[in-house]
PDB file of C-alpha atoms in Angstrom:
ATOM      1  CA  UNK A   1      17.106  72.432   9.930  1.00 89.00           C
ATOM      2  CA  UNK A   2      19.822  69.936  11.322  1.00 94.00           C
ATOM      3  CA  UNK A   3      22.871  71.006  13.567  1.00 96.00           C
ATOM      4  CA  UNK A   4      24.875  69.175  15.628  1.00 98.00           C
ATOM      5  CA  UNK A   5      26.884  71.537  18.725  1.00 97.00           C
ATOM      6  CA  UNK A   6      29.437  70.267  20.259  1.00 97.00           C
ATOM      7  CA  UNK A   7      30.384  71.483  23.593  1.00 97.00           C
ATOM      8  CA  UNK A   8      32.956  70.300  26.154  1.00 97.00           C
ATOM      9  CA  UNK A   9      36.647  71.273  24.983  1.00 96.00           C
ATOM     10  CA  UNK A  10      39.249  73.472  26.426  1.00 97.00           C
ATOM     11  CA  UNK A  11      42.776  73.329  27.636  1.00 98.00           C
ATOM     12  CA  UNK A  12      43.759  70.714  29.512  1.00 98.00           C
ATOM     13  CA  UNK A  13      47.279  69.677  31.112  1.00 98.00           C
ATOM     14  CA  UNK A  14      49.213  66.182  29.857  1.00 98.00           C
ATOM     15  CA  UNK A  15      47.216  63.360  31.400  1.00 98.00           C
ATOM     16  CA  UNK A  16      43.709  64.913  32.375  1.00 98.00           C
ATOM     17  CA  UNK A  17      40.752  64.639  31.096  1.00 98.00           C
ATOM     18  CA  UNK A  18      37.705  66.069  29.114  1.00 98.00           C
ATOM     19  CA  UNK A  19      34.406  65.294  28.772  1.00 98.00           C
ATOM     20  CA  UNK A  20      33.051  66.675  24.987  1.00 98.00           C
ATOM     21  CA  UNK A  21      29.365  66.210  24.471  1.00 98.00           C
ATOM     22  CA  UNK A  22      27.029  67.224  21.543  1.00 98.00           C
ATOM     23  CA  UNK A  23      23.819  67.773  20.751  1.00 98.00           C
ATOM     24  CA  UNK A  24      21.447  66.983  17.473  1.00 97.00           C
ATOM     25  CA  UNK A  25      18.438  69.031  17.047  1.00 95.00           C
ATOM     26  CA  UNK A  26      16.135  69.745  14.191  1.00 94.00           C
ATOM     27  CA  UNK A  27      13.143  67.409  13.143  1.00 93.00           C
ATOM     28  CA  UNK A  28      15.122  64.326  13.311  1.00 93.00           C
ATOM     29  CA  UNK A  29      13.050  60.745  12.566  1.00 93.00           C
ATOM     30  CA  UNK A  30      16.297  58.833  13.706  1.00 93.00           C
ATOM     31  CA  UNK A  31      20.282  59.016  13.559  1.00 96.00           C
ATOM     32  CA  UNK A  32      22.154  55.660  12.545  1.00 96.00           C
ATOM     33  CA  UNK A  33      25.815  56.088  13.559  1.00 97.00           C
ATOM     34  CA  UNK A  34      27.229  59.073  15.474  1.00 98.00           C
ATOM     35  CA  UNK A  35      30.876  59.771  15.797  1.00 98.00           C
ATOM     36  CA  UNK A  36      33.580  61.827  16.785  1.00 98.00           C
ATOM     37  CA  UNK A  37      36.788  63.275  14.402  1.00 98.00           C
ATOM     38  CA  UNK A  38      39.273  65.170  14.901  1.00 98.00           C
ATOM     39  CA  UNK A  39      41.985  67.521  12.623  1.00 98.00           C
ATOM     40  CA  UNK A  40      45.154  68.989  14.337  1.00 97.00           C
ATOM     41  CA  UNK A  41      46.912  71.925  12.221  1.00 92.00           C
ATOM     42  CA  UNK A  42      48.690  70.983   9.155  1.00 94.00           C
ATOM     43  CA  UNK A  43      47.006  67.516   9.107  1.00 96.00           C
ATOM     44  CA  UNK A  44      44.026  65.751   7.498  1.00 97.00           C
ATOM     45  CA  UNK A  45      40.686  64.935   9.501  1.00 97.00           C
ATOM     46  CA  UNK A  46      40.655  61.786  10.851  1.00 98.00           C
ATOM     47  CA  UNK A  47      38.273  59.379  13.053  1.00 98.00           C
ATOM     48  CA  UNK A  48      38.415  59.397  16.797  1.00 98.00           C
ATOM     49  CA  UNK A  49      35.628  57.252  17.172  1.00 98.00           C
ATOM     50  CA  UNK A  50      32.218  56.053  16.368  1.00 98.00           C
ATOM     51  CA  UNK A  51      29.517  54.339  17.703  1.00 98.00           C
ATOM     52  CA  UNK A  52      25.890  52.655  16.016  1.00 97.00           C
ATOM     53  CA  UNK A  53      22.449  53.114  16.736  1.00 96.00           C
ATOM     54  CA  UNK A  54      22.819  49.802  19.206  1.00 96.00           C
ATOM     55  CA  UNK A  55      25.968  51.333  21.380  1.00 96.00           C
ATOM     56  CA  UNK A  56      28.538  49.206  19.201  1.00 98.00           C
ATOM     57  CA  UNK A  57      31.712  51.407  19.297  1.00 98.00           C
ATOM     58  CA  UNK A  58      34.835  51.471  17.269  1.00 98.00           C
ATOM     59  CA  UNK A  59      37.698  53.465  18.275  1.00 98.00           C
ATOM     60  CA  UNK A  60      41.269  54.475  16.669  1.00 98.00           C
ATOM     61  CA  UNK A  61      44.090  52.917  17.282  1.00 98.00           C
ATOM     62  CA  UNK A  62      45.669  56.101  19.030  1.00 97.00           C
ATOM     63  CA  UNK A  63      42.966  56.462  21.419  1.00 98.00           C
ATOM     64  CA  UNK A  64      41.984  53.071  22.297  1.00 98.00           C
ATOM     65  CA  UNK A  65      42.205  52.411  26.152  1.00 97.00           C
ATOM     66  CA  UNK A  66      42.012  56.256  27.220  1.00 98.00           C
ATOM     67  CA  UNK A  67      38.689  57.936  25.081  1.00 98.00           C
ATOM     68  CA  UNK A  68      35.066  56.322  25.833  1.00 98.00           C
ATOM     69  CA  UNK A  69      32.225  56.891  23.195  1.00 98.00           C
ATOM     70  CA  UNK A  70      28.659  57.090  24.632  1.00 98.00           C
ATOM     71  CA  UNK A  71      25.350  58.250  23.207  1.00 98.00           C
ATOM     72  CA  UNK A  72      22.023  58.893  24.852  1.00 97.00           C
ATOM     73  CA  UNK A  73      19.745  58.087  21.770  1.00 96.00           C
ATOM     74  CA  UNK A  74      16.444  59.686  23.446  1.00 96.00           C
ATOM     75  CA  UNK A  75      18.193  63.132  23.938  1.00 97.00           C
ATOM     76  CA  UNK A  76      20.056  62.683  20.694  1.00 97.00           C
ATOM     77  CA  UNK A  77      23.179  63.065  22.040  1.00 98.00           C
ATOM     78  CA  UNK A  78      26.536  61.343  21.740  1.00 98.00           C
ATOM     79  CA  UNK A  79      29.607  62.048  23.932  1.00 98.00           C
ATOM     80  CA  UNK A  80      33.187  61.496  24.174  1.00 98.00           C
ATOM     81  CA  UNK A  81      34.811  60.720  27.477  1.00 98.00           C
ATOM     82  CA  UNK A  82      39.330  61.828  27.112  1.00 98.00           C
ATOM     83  CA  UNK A  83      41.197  60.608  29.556  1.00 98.00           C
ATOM     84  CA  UNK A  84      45.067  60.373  30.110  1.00 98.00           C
ATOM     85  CA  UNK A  85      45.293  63.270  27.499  1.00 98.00           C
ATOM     86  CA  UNK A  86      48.589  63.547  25.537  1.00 97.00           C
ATOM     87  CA  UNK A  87      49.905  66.669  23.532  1.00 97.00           C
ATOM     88  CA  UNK A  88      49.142  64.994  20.419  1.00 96.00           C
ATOM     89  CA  UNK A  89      45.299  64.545  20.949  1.00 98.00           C
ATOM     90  CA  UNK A  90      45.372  68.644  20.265  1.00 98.00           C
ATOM     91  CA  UNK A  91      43.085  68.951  17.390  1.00 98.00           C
ATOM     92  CA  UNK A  92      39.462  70.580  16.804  1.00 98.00           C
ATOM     93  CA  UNK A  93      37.467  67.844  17.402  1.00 98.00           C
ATOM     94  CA  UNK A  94      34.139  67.472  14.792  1.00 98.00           C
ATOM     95  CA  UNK A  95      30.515  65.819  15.631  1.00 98.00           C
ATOM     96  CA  UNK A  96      29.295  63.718  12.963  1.00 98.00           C
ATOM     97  CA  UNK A  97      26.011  61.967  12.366  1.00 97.00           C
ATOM     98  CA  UNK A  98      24.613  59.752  10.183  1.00 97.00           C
ATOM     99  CA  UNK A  99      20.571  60.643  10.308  1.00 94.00           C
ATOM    100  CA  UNK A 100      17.692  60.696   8.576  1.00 93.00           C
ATOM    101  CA  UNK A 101      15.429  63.902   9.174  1.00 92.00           C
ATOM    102  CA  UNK A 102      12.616  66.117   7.502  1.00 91.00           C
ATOM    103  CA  UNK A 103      13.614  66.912   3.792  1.00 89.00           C
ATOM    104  CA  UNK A 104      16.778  64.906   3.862  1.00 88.00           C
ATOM    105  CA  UNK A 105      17.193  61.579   2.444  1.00 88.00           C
ATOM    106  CA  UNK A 106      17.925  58.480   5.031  1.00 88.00           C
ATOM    107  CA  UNK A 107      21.434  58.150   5.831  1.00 88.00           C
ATOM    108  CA  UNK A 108      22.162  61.770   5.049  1.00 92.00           C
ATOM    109  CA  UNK A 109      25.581  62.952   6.872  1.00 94.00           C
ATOM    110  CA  UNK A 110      26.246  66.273   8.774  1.00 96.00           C
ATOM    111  CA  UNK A 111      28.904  68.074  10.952  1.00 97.00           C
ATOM    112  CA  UNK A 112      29.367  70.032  13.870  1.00 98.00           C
ATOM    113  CA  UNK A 113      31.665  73.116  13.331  1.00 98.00           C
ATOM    114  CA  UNK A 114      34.291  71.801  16.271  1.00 98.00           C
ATOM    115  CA  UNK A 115      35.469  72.385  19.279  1.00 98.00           C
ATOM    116  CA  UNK A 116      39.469  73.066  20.319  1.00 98.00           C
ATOM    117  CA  UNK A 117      40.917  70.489  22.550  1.00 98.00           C
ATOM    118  CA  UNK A 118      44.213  71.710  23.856  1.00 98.00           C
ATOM    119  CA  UNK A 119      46.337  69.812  25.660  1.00 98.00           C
ATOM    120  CA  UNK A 120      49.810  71.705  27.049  1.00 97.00           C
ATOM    121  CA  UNK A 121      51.024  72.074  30.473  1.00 95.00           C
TER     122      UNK A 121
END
């Protein structure tokens, strides 16, 4: 069975920084794009960033300059790098893959559950 557990968020004062990670396990043959979301209270879900197989990334508008997507393909593992954190990056912030594993078709999507990323002095 696939899950993807993020790790990494907390509460964090106007203009520092957090480091989110998270982690894909299960019997995985590969994972195409990995990215990050987000969803702040009272609003839809929205993309935060993503990032291919290769290390091509696309980011937001909102965050571009200040988050950094990485991934570590051989530990299937992507991260997000936040700095210069403003009140309105507060959101849960969602893991999301793009893989192909045992019993699921290629290209198949899945979810972390989130992690809270509070940012309030």
């Amino acid at each position: 069975q696939v899950q993807l557990v993020e790790s990494g968020g907390g509460l964090v004062q106007p203009g520092g920084s957090l480091r989110l990670s998270c982690a894909a396990s299960g019997s995985i043959f590969s994972i195409n794009d990995m990215g990050w979301y987000r969803q702040a209270p009272g609003k839809q879900r929205e993309l935060v960033a993503v990032i291919t197989r290769g290390g091509t990334p696309n980011y937001a508008d909102s965050v571009k300059g200040r988050f950094t997507i990485s991934r570590d393909n051989a530990k299937n593992m992507v991260y997000l790098q936040m700095n210069s954190l403003q009140a309105e990056d507060t959101a849960v912030y969602y893991c999301a893959a793009r893989l192909w594993a045992v019993g699921v078709a290629p290209s198949s999507n899945y979810w972390g559950k989130g992690t809270q990323v509070t940012v309030s002095s």
